[in-house]
CSV table of C-alpha atoms in Angstrom, one decimal:
chain,number,residue,atom,x,y,z
A,1,UNK,CA,87.8,144.9,124.6
A,2,UNK,CA,90.3,144.9,121.8
A,3,UNK,CA,92.6,142.1,120.7
A,4,UNK,CA,96.3,142.1,121.6
A,5,UNK,CA,97.1,143.1,118.0
A,6,UNK,CA,94.7,146.0,118.2
A,7,UNK,CA,96.2,147.1,121.5
A,8,UNK,CA,99.6,147.1,119.9
A,9,UNK,CA,98.2,149.2,117.0
A,10,UNK,CA,96.8,151.8,119.4
A,11,UNK,CA,100.1,151.9,121.3
A,12,UNK,CA,102.0,152.3,118.0
A,13,UNK,CA,99.8,155.3,117.2
A,14,UNK,CA,100.1,157.1,120.6
A,15,UNK,CA,103.5,156.1,122.1
A,16,UNK,CA,105.3,158.8,120.1
A,17,UNK,CA,102.7,161.5,120.7
A,18,UNK,CA,103.2,160.9,124.5
A,19,UNK,CA,100.9,163.8,125.6
A,20,UNK,CA,97.2,163.3,125.6
A,21,UNK,CA,94.3,165.5,126.7
A,22,UNK,CA,92.4,164.0,129.6
A,23,UNK,CA,88.8,165.0,129.8
A,24,UNK,CA,86.9,164.7,133.0
A,25,UNK,CA,83.5,165.9,134.3
A,26,UNK,CA,83.9,169.1,136.3
A,27,UNK,CA,80.4,169.4,137.8
A,28,UNK,CA,78.1,169.8,134.7
A,29,UNK,CA,81.0,170.8,132.5
A,30,UNK,CA,83.7,168.9,130.7
A,31,UNK,CA,87.3,169.9,131.4
A,32,UNK,CA,90.5,168.7,129.6
A,33,UNK,CA,94.1,169.0,130.5
A,34,UNK,CA,97.4,167.5,129.1
A,35,UNK,CA,98.8,164.3,130.6
A,36,UNK,CA,102.0,162.6,129.7
A,37,UNK,CA,102.3,158.8,129.2
A,38,UNK,CA,104.9,157.1,131.4
A,39,UNK,CA,104.7,153.5,130.4
A,40,UNK,CA,106.7,151.5,127.8
A,41,UNK,CA,103.9,149.3,126.5
A,42,UNK,CA,100.1,149.1,126.5
A,43,UNK,CA,97.9,146.3,127.7
A,44,UNK,CA,94.6,148.2,127.8
A,45,UNK,CA,95.5,150.4,130.7
A,46,UNK,CA,97.3,153.8,130.5
A,47,UNK,CA,99.2,155.3,133.4
A,48,UNK,CA,100.0,158.9,134.3
A,49,UNK,CA,101.6,160.6,137.3
A,50,UNK,CA,99.3,162.9,139.1
A,51,UNK,CA,99.1,165.1,142.2
A,52,UNK,CA,96.7,163.2,144.4
A,53,UNK,CA,95.4,166.6,145.8
A,54,UNK,CA,94.7,168.0,142.4
A,55,UNK,CA,91.3,168.9,141.1
A,56,UNK,CA,91.4,166.3,138.4
A,57,UNK,CA,91.7,163.5,141.0
A,58,UNK,CA,88.6,164.8,142.8
A,59,UNK,CA,86.8,164.9,139.5
A,60,UNK,CA,87.8,161.4,138.6
A,61,UNK,CA,86.8,160.2,142.1
A,62,UNK,CA,83.3,161.7,141.6
A,63,UNK,CA,82.8,160.4,138.0
A,64,UNK,CA,85.2,157.7,136.8
A,65,UNK,CA,84.3,158.1,133.1
A,66,UNK,CA,87.1,159.9,131.3
A,67,UNK,CA,88.2,160.5,127.7
A,68,UNK,CA,91.8,160.7,126.4
A,69,UNK,CA,92.6,162.2,123.1
A,70,UNK,CA,96.0,162.1,121.3
A,71,UNK,CA,96.8,164.1,118.2
A,72,UNK,CA,99.7,164.2,115.8
A,73,UNK,CA,98.6,166.8,113.1
A,74,UNK,CA,101.9,166.6,111.3
A,75,UNK,CA,101.3,162.9,110.5
A,76,UNK,CA,97.5,163.1,110.5
A,77,UNK,CA,97.1,160.6,113.4
A,78,UNK,CA,94.3,161.1,115.9
A,79,UNK,CA,93.2,158.8,118.7
A,80,UNK,CA,90.2,159.1,121.1
A,81,UNK,CA,90.0,156.6,124.0
A,82,UNK,CA,87.2,156.3,126.5
A,83,UNK,CA,87.7,154.6,129.8
A,84,UNK,CA,87.5,154.5,133.6
A,85,UNK,CA,89.9,156.4,135.7
A,86,UNK,CA,91.1,155.7,139.1
A,87,UNK,CA,93.8,157.4,141.2
A,88,UNK,CA,96.2,155.2,143.2
A,89,UNK,CA,99.2,155.5,145.5
A,90,UNK,CA,100.8,152.3,144.2
A,91,UNK,CA,104.4,152.6,145.3
A,92,UNK,CA,105.6,149.9,143.0
A,93,UNK,CA,104.3,151.8,140.0
A,94,UNK,CA,105.5,155.1,141.2
A,95,UNK,CA,109.0,153.7,141.6
A,96,UNK,CA,108.8,151.8,138.3
A,97,UNK,CA,108.1,154.8,136.1
A,98,UNK,CA,109.9,157.6,138.1
A,99,UNK,CA,112.3,159.7,136.0
A,100,UNK,CA,113.9,163.2,136.0
A,101,UNK,CA,111.0,164.6,134.0
A,102,UNK,CA,108.4,163.5,136.6
A,103,UNK,CA,110.8,164.6,139.4
A,104,UNK,CA,110.6,168.2,138.1
A,105,UNK,CA,106.8,168.2,138.8
A,106,UNK,CA,107.2,166.7,142.3
A,107,UNK,CA,110.2,168.6,143.9
A,108,UNK,CA,109.5,166.8,147.3
A,109,UNK,CA,110.3,163.5,145.6
A,110,UNK,CA,108.5,160.3,144.9
A,111,UNK,CA,107.8,159.6,148.6
A,112,UNK,CA,105.8,162.8,148.9
A,113,UNK,CA,102.2,162.0,150.1
A,114,UNK,CA,100.7,163.8,147.1
A,115,UNK,CA,102.5,161.7,144.4
A,116,UNK,CA,100.3,159.2,142.8
A,117,UNK,CA,99.3,157.5,139.5
A,118,UNK,CA,96.2,157.9,137.5
A,119,UNK,CA,95.1,154.6,136.0
A,120,UNK,CA,92.8,154.7,133.0
A,121,UNK,CA,91.4,151.3,131.8
A,122,UNK,CA,90.4,151.8,128.2
A,123,UNK,CA,86.9,150.5,127.3
A,124,UNK,CA,86.5,151.8,123.8
A,125,UNK,CA,87.9,154.2,121.3
A,126,UNK,CA,88.4,155.4,117.8
A,127,UNK,CA,91.4,156.2,115.7
A,128,UNK,CA,92.1,157.9,112.4
A,129,UNK,CA,95.4,157.5,110.5
A,130,UNK,CA,95.6,159.5,107.4
A,131,UNK,CA,99.3,159.7,107.1
A,132,UNK,CA,99.5,160.1,103.3
A,133,UNK,CA,101.0,163.4,102.0
A,134,UNK,CA,98.9,166.6,101.5
A,135,UNK,CA,99.3,166.2,97.7
A,136,UNK,CA,97.9,162.6,97.8
A,137,UNK,CA,95.0,163.7,100.0
A,138,UNK,CA,94.3,166.6,97.6
A,139,UNK,CA,94.2,164.3,94.6
A,140,UNK,CA,92.0,161.7,96.5
A,141,UNK,CA,89.6,164.5,97.5
A,142,UNK,CA,89.3,165.9,94.0
A,143,UNK,CA,88.8,162.5,92.5
A,144,UNK,CA,86.1,161.6,95.0
A,145,UNK,CA,84.4,165.0,94.4
A,146,UNK,CA,84.3,164.3,90.6
A,147,UNK,CA,82.9,160.8,91.2
A,148,UNK,CA,80.4,162.1,93.8
A,149,UNK,CA,81.9,159.9,96.4
A,150,UNK,CA,83.4,160.4,99.8
A,151,UNK,CA,87.3,160.5,99.7
A,152,UNK,CA,89.3,157.7,101.3
A,153,UNK,CA,91.8,159.7,103.3
A,154,UNK,CA,93.2,156.8,105.5
A,155,UNK,CA,92.2,154.4,108.1
A,156,UNK,CA,89.4,155.0,110.6
A,157,UNK,CA,88.3,152.4,113.1
A,158,UNK,CA,86.2,152.1,116.2
A,159,UNK,CA,86.8,149.5,118.9
A,160,UNK,CA,85.7,148.4,122.3
A,161,UNK,CA,82.6,147.8,124.3
A,162,UNK,CA,80.2,149.6,126.5
A,163,UNK,CA,80.9,149.9,130.2
A,164,UNK,CA,79.9,146.7,131.9
A,165,UNK,CA,79.8,144.6,128.8
């Protein structure tokens, strides 16, 4: 697992992006769909509202391994997180994060039987932060090419452990 400082770094990278692509196993295929973060801080677990009768919930129940990817192309920030997903009907969490945006997706209200949360415990990940300007990147790329080196276009870091470690 990552340190509290690293968790804060990951949160700082994804909290403004808000929407990540959740990838699940759909039989022998992979399937991704957008999911919106609802929490105000990150401790190693990410939370999303979900319809408990949705296909993604059935997919996560069959195979708990999921991947979340976040991208902010304007600022050249990319984050890929691998973890274990689990749907839950935790009323405390549903009440804690409920807001008008979520209510629009669940017109029957937060007490509807299909309203739930998807918990994703992050095990490992990778992030790229190349937020320098296009001009700076272009100069770095040309300089590296002339020197026969690979350009340094920002920060890239892997973190985490294998499942069960």
